[in-house]
Short mmCIF file of C-alpha atoms in Angstrom, two decimals:
data_model
loop_
_atom_site.label_atom_id
_atom_site.label_comp_id
_atom_site.label_asym_id
_atom_site.label_seq_id
_atom_site.Cartn_x
_atom_site.Cartn_y
_atom_site.Cartn_z
CA MET A 262 143.62 78.99 18.59
CA ARG A 263 140.49 79.24 16.32
CA GLU A 264 137.23 78.03 17.90
CA LEU A 265 134.74 76.29 15.55
CA SER A 266 131.64 78.70 14.31
CA ALA A 267 128.19 78.19 16.51
CA VAL A 268 126.77 74.86 15.80
CA PRO A 269 123.36 74.03 15.44
CA GLY A 270 121.65 72.69 18.86
CA PRO A 271 123.20 70.35 21.15
CA ALA A 272 124.87 67.11 19.97
CA PRO A 273 124.22 63.79 21.32
CA LEU A 274 126.86 61.85 22.96
CA THR A 275 129.07 59.58 20.79
CA ARG A 276 130.84 56.36 21.64
CA ARG A 277 134.73 55.86 21.27
CA ARG A 278 137.04 53.63 19.58
CA PRO A 279 138.61 50.52 21.89
CA GLY A 280 141.33 48.25 21.13
CA ASP A 281 144.47 50.38 22.56
CA GLN A 282 146.19 49.65 25.86
CA VAL A 283 144.27 52.39 27.44
CA GLU A 284 141.01 50.92 26.67
CA ARG A 285 142.13 47.30 27.89
CA GLY A 286 143.17 48.78 31.18
CA LEU A 287 139.90 50.15 32.11
CA LEU A 288 138.14 47.04 30.71
CA GLU A 289 140.09 45.50 33.30
CA VAL A 290 138.67 47.97 35.87
CA GLN A 291 135.31 47.12 34.67
CA ALA A 292 135.86 43.34 35.45
CA LEU A 293 137.45 44.23 38.86
CA ILE A 294 134.52 46.37 39.81
CA GLU A 295 131.64 43.45 38.82
CA ASP A 296 134.19 40.86 40.57
CA ALA A 297 134.05 42.80 43.71
CA VAL A 298 130.34 43.58 44.06
CA VAL A 299 129.96 39.83 43.42
CA ARG A 300 132.08 38.51 45.81
CA HIS A 301 130.99 41.01 48.54
CA ARG A 302 126.98 41.12 47.58
CA ASN A 303 125.99 39.84 50.94
CA PHE A 304 128.02 42.41 53.02
CA VAL A 305 125.80 44.60 54.50
CA SER A 306 127.24 45.63 58.00
CA ARG A 307 128.78 49.02 58.61
CA GLY A 308 131.99 47.48 58.53
CA ALA A 309 131.41 46.10 54.89
CA VAL A 310 134.32 46.26 52.49
CA VAL A 311 132.14 46.53 49.52
CA THR A 312 128.94 48.40 49.52
CA SER A 313 126.66 48.31 46.82
CA VAL A 314 125.31 51.47 45.36
CA LYS A 315 122.28 52.02 43.39
CA PRO A 316 123.31 53.29 40.05
CA ASP A 317 120.74 56.11 39.90
CA GLU A 318 121.75 59.82 39.01
CA ALA A 319 120.86 61.47 42.35
CA VAL A 320 122.55 58.57 44.37
CA LEU A 321 125.45 58.66 42.63
CA SER A 322 125.96 62.38 42.46
CA ALA A 323 125.68 62.58 46.18
CA GLU A 324 127.59 59.61 47.00
CA ALA A 325 130.52 61.03 44.73
CA ALA A 326 130.15 64.74 46.23
CA ARG A 327 130.33 63.15 50.05
CA LEU A 328 133.54 61.01 49.23
CA ILE A 329 135.19 63.93 47.28
CA GLY A 330 134.51 66.39 50.16
CA ARG A 331 136.19 63.94 52.85
CA THR A 332 139.57 64.14 50.76
CA ARG A 333 142.45 65.11 52.84
CA ARG A 334 145.53 64.36 50.73
CA GLY A 335 144.98 62.97 47.33
CA LEU A 336 142.38 62.20 44.90
CA GLU A 337 142.33 60.44 41.60
CA VAL A 338 139.14 60.77 39.62
CA VAL A 339 138.17 59.05 36.31
CA LEU A 340 135.32 60.74 34.59
CA ALA A 341 134.37 58.94 31.52
CA SER A 342 130.40 59.18 32.10
CA ASP A 343 128.12 61.81 30.82
CA VAL A 344 128.64 65.40 30.34
CA PRO A 345 125.71 65.96 32.91
CA ARG A 346 127.36 63.79 35.46
CA ALA A 347 130.57 65.53 34.76
CA LYS A 348 129.28 68.86 35.79
CA GLY A 349 128.43 67.61 39.15
CA ILE A 350 131.72 66.06 39.78
CA TYR A 351 133.52 69.40 38.61
CA ARG A 352 131.14 71.15 41.13
CA ALA A 353 132.14 68.92 43.94
CA LEU A 354 135.78 69.22 43.21
CA GLY A 355 135.63 72.88 43.09
CA GLU A 356 134.05 72.85 46.54
CA MET A 357 136.73 70.48 47.92
CA LEU A 358 139.60 72.59 46.29
CA ALA A 359 138.36 75.69 47.71
CA ALA A 360 138.20 74.15 51.30
CA CYS A 361 141.30 72.50 51.21
CA GLY A 362 143.70 74.65 48.82
CA ASP A 363 146.89 73.25 47.65
CA ALA A 364 146.81 70.58 50.48
CA VAL A 365 145.08 68.18 48.22
CA THR A 366 146.47 66.70 44.87
CA VAL A 367 144.06 65.85 42.34
CA ARG A 368 144.57 63.78 39.02
CA LEU A 369 141.72 63.70 36.62
CA LEU A 370 141.52 61.33 33.90
CA CYS A 371 138.61 62.23 31.65
CA VAL A 372 137.45 61.80 28.01
CA PRO A 373 137.35 64.63 25.62
CA GLU A 374 133.61 65.25 26.02
CA THR A 375 133.86 65.71 29.75
CA LEU A 376 136.93 68.00 29.94
CA ASP A 377 136.12 71.12 31.12
CA ARG A 378 138.81 73.60 30.08
CA GLU A 379 137.34 76.45 32.02
CA PHE A 380 137.46 74.76 35.38
CA VAL A 381 141.05 73.37 34.68
CA ARG A 382 142.28 76.84 34.20
CA THR A 383 140.52 78.51 37.19
CA GLN A 384 141.85 75.84 39.57
CA LEU A 385 145.41 76.32 38.06
CA ASP A 386 145.37 80.04 38.42
CA ALA A 387 144.41 79.57 42.13
CA GLY A 388 147.37 77.54 42.47
CA ARG A 389 145.62 74.39 43.08
CA GLN A 390 147.52 70.86 42.82
CA LEU A 391 145.41 69.63 39.74
CA GLU A 392 146.67 67.51 36.80
CA VAL A 393 144.27 66.72 33.94
CA ARG A 394 144.63 64.04 31.14
CA THR A 395 142.66 62.82 28.50
CA ALA A 396 142.12 59.26 27.11
CA GLN A 397 139.90 57.18 25.14
CA LEU A 398 137.94 55.04 27.86
CA PRO A 399 134.71 53.12 28.41
CA TRP A 400 131.73 54.48 30.34
CA MET A 401 133.31 54.67 33.58
CA GLU A 402 133.31 56.99 36.82
CA THR A 403 135.89 56.31 39.71
CA VAL A 404 136.44 58.68 42.65
CA LEU A 405 139.77 57.12 44.69
CA VAL A 406 140.14 59.27 47.98
CA ASP A 407 143.37 59.03 49.80
CA ASN A 408 144.27 55.58 48.64
CA GLN A 409 141.50 54.55 51.26
CA VAL A 410 137.96 54.46 49.62
CA VAL A 411 136.98 54.21 46.28
CA LEU A 412 133.60 54.75 44.56
CA ALA A 413 133.60 53.04 41.43
CA CYS A 414 130.61 52.94 38.38
CA ALA A 415 131.06 51.08 35.16
CA ASP A 416 128.92 49.85 32.34
CA LEU A 417 129.55 46.11 32.18
CA VAL A 418 130.04 43.59 29.30
CA THR A 419 126.24 42.60 29.93
CA GLY A 420 125.33 45.94 29.30
CA ASN A 421 124.18 46.77 32.92
CA ARG A 422 125.66 49.60 35.06
CA GLN A 423 127.10 48.54 38.50
CA ALA A 424 128.12 50.88 41.22
CA ALA A 425 130.04 50.41 44.61
CA VAL A 426 131.94 52.03 47.38
CA VAL A 427 135.04 49.82 48.01
CA ARG A 428 137.16 50.11 51.00
CA ASP A 429 139.06 46.67 50.30
CA VAL A 430 142.92 47.09 50.56
CA SER A 431 143.63 44.65 47.57
CA VAL A 432 141.03 46.06 45.44
CA ILE A 433 142.10 49.54 46.01
CA ARG A 434 145.59 48.82 45.17
CA THR A 435 144.55 47.18 42.00
CA LEU A 436 142.45 50.02 40.83
CA HIS A 437 145.20 52.68 41.82
CA ASN A 438 147.82 50.73 39.87
CA LEU A 439 145.34 50.36 36.74
CA PHE A 440 144.87 53.95 37.01
CA ALA A 441 148.44 54.54 36.87
CA GLY A 442 149.00 52.54 33.88
CA VAL A 443 146.18 54.47 32.09
CA TRP A 444 147.51 58.02 33.38
CA ARG A 445 151.03 57.24 31.91
CA ARG A 446 149.51 56.57 28.35
CA ALA A 447 146.82 59.49 28.46
CA ILE A 448 147.41 62.97 27.04
CA PRO A 449 147.92 65.92 29.21
CA VAL A 450 145.32 68.51 28.97
CA GLU A 451 147.97 71.11 27.31
CA GLN A 452 148.52 69.06 24.58
CA GLN A 453 144.59 68.92 23.74
CA LEU A 454 143.03 70.74 20.91
CA ASP A 455 140.72 73.52 22.31
CA PHE A 456 137.36 73.44 20.25
CA GLY A 457 135.85 76.14 22.39
CA GLY A 458 133.39 74.21 24.83
CA TRP A 459 131.39 70.92 24.92
CA ALA A 460 129.10 71.34 22.39
CA ARG A 461 131.46 72.42 19.61
CA ALA A 462 134.04 69.67 20.62
CA GLU A 463 131.17 67.14 20.31
CA PHE A 464 130.16 68.62 16.91
CA ALA A 465 133.75 68.39 16.00
CA ARG A 466 134.08 64.78 16.82
CA ARG A 467 130.72 63.95 14.82
CA ILE A 468 132.45 65.43 11.44
CA LEU A 469 135.61 63.65 12.35
CA ASP A 470 133.50 60.43 12.95
CA ARG A 471 131.79 60.99 9.27
CA LEU A 472 135.31 61.53 7.68
CA ASN A 473 136.79 58.44 9.37
CA ALA A 474 133.86 56.35 8.01
CA GLY A 475 134.41 57.68 4.38
CA VAL A 476 130.94 59.20 3.86
CA THR A 477 130.21 61.73 1.30
CA ASP A 478 130.01 65.43 2.26
CA GLU A 479 126.24 65.43 0.99
CA VAL A 480 125.50 62.52 3.33
CA ALA A 481 127.45 63.72 6.43
CA ALA A 482 125.80 67.45 5.77
CA ARG A 483 122.17 65.93 5.64
CA GLU A 484 123.14 63.75 9.05
CA LEU A 485 124.24 66.73 10.64
CA SER A 486 121.51 68.80 9.55
CA VAL A 487 123.67 71.28 7.99
CA SER A 488 124.36 72.36 4.41
CA VAL A 489 126.78 70.77 2.43
CA ARG A 490 128.77 74.39 2.31
CA THR A 491 128.52 74.58 5.94
CA TYR A 492 129.92 71.03 6.56
CA ARG A 493 132.88 71.76 4.08
CA ARG A 494 133.72 74.95 6.07
CA TYR A 495 133.67 73.00 9.45
CA VAL A 496 136.12 70.29 7.77
CA ALA A 497 138.40 73.10 6.74
CA GLU A 498 138.60 74.61 10.22
CA ILE A 499 138.95 71.33 11.78
CA MET A 500 141.78 70.50 9.32
CA GLU A 501 143.53 73.79 9.98
CA MET A 502 143.18 73.12 13.94
CA LEU A 503 144.62 69.78 13.36
CA GLY A 504 147.47 71.05 11.07
CA ALA A 505 146.49 68.82 8.56
CA ASN A 506 146.85 69.25 4.74
CA SER A 507 144.45 66.43 3.78
CA ARG A 508 141.42 64.67 5.31
CA PHE A 509 143.41 61.51 5.73
CA GLN A 510 146.07 63.37 7.65
CA ALA A 511 143.19 65.01 9.69
CA GLY A 512 142.08 61.60 10.69
CA ALA A 513 145.28 60.28 11.50
CA ARG A 514 145.83 63.21 13.69
CA ALA A 515 142.53 62.81 15.46
CA ALA A 516 142.92 59.25 16.06
CA GLU A 517 146.30 60.02 17.83
CA LEU A 518 144.70 62.58 20.05
CA GLY A 519 141.84 60.10 20.81
CA LEU A 520 139.34 62.32 19.37
CA LEU A 521 137.58 59.75 16.76
CA PRO A 522 134.36 58.05 18.15
CA LEU A 523 134.02 54.47 18.45
CA GLY A 524 132.22 52.59 15.69
CA PRO A 525 128.80 51.04 16.60
CA ALA A 526 129.73 47.37 16.23
CA SER A 527 132.36 47.69 18.70
CA ARG A 528 130.55 47.79 22.14
CA PRO A 529 127.15 48.81 23.51
CA ALA A 530 126.03 52.19 23.40
CA ARG A 531 126.81 54.81 25.92
CA ARG A 532 123.77 55.57 28.10
CA THR A 533 122.81 57.70 30.90
CA ALA A 534 122.03 56.45 34.48
#
């Protein structure tokens, strides 16, 4: 499969299109996290079923790595956060899988931006029990360990970020069921297009966003800081990869694969922790 040509500099994170069943399911998870934290806000003892976690980059990364390292049977991860955070999760997953081998089953649900194909290939070649799927998801990160404890972090409707470690059986059961529902509708990684790395994939999505918005080639090229000729070459390469004969077909195929970004009016912008 062809890769896109080198792109000019790193691309900023984009936002994604809501409205389908996958998105609604994850919005339920957001509401569940908020409700769990609010209801158990005053639980501070060691036996607390819900413990609030400071939504700080270092704190969240350390807590996620700690929980992933405790996995003994099964791990379900929703990785719909930012690329820098995703790299930390992949690092912790790699260390855990190296220690546990095929004794642990991992299901990883991510967005196209956070899909690390090299990691997936390496783990599968090593015989790890790893399944990976992608979907359009709101900003979210959950780590469910052995169906006993979950670290959940999400951007809430208010625009605030909330994180908590949850041991409440009913909350964990609900999260697991929601994960299963989203998983069934997500796209297996083998059906995803390989644009050749995070930066190239992100640049391709920015092009698809402009095709979907119907802007002229001149405007799109200017916004992406490339020449019109270069922009049109990228468009042709993307259409070939999508198997599309027209830009309209390319947009339809991109939407089917969950590659189209979300419009600015749909929800608050993604942000870093």
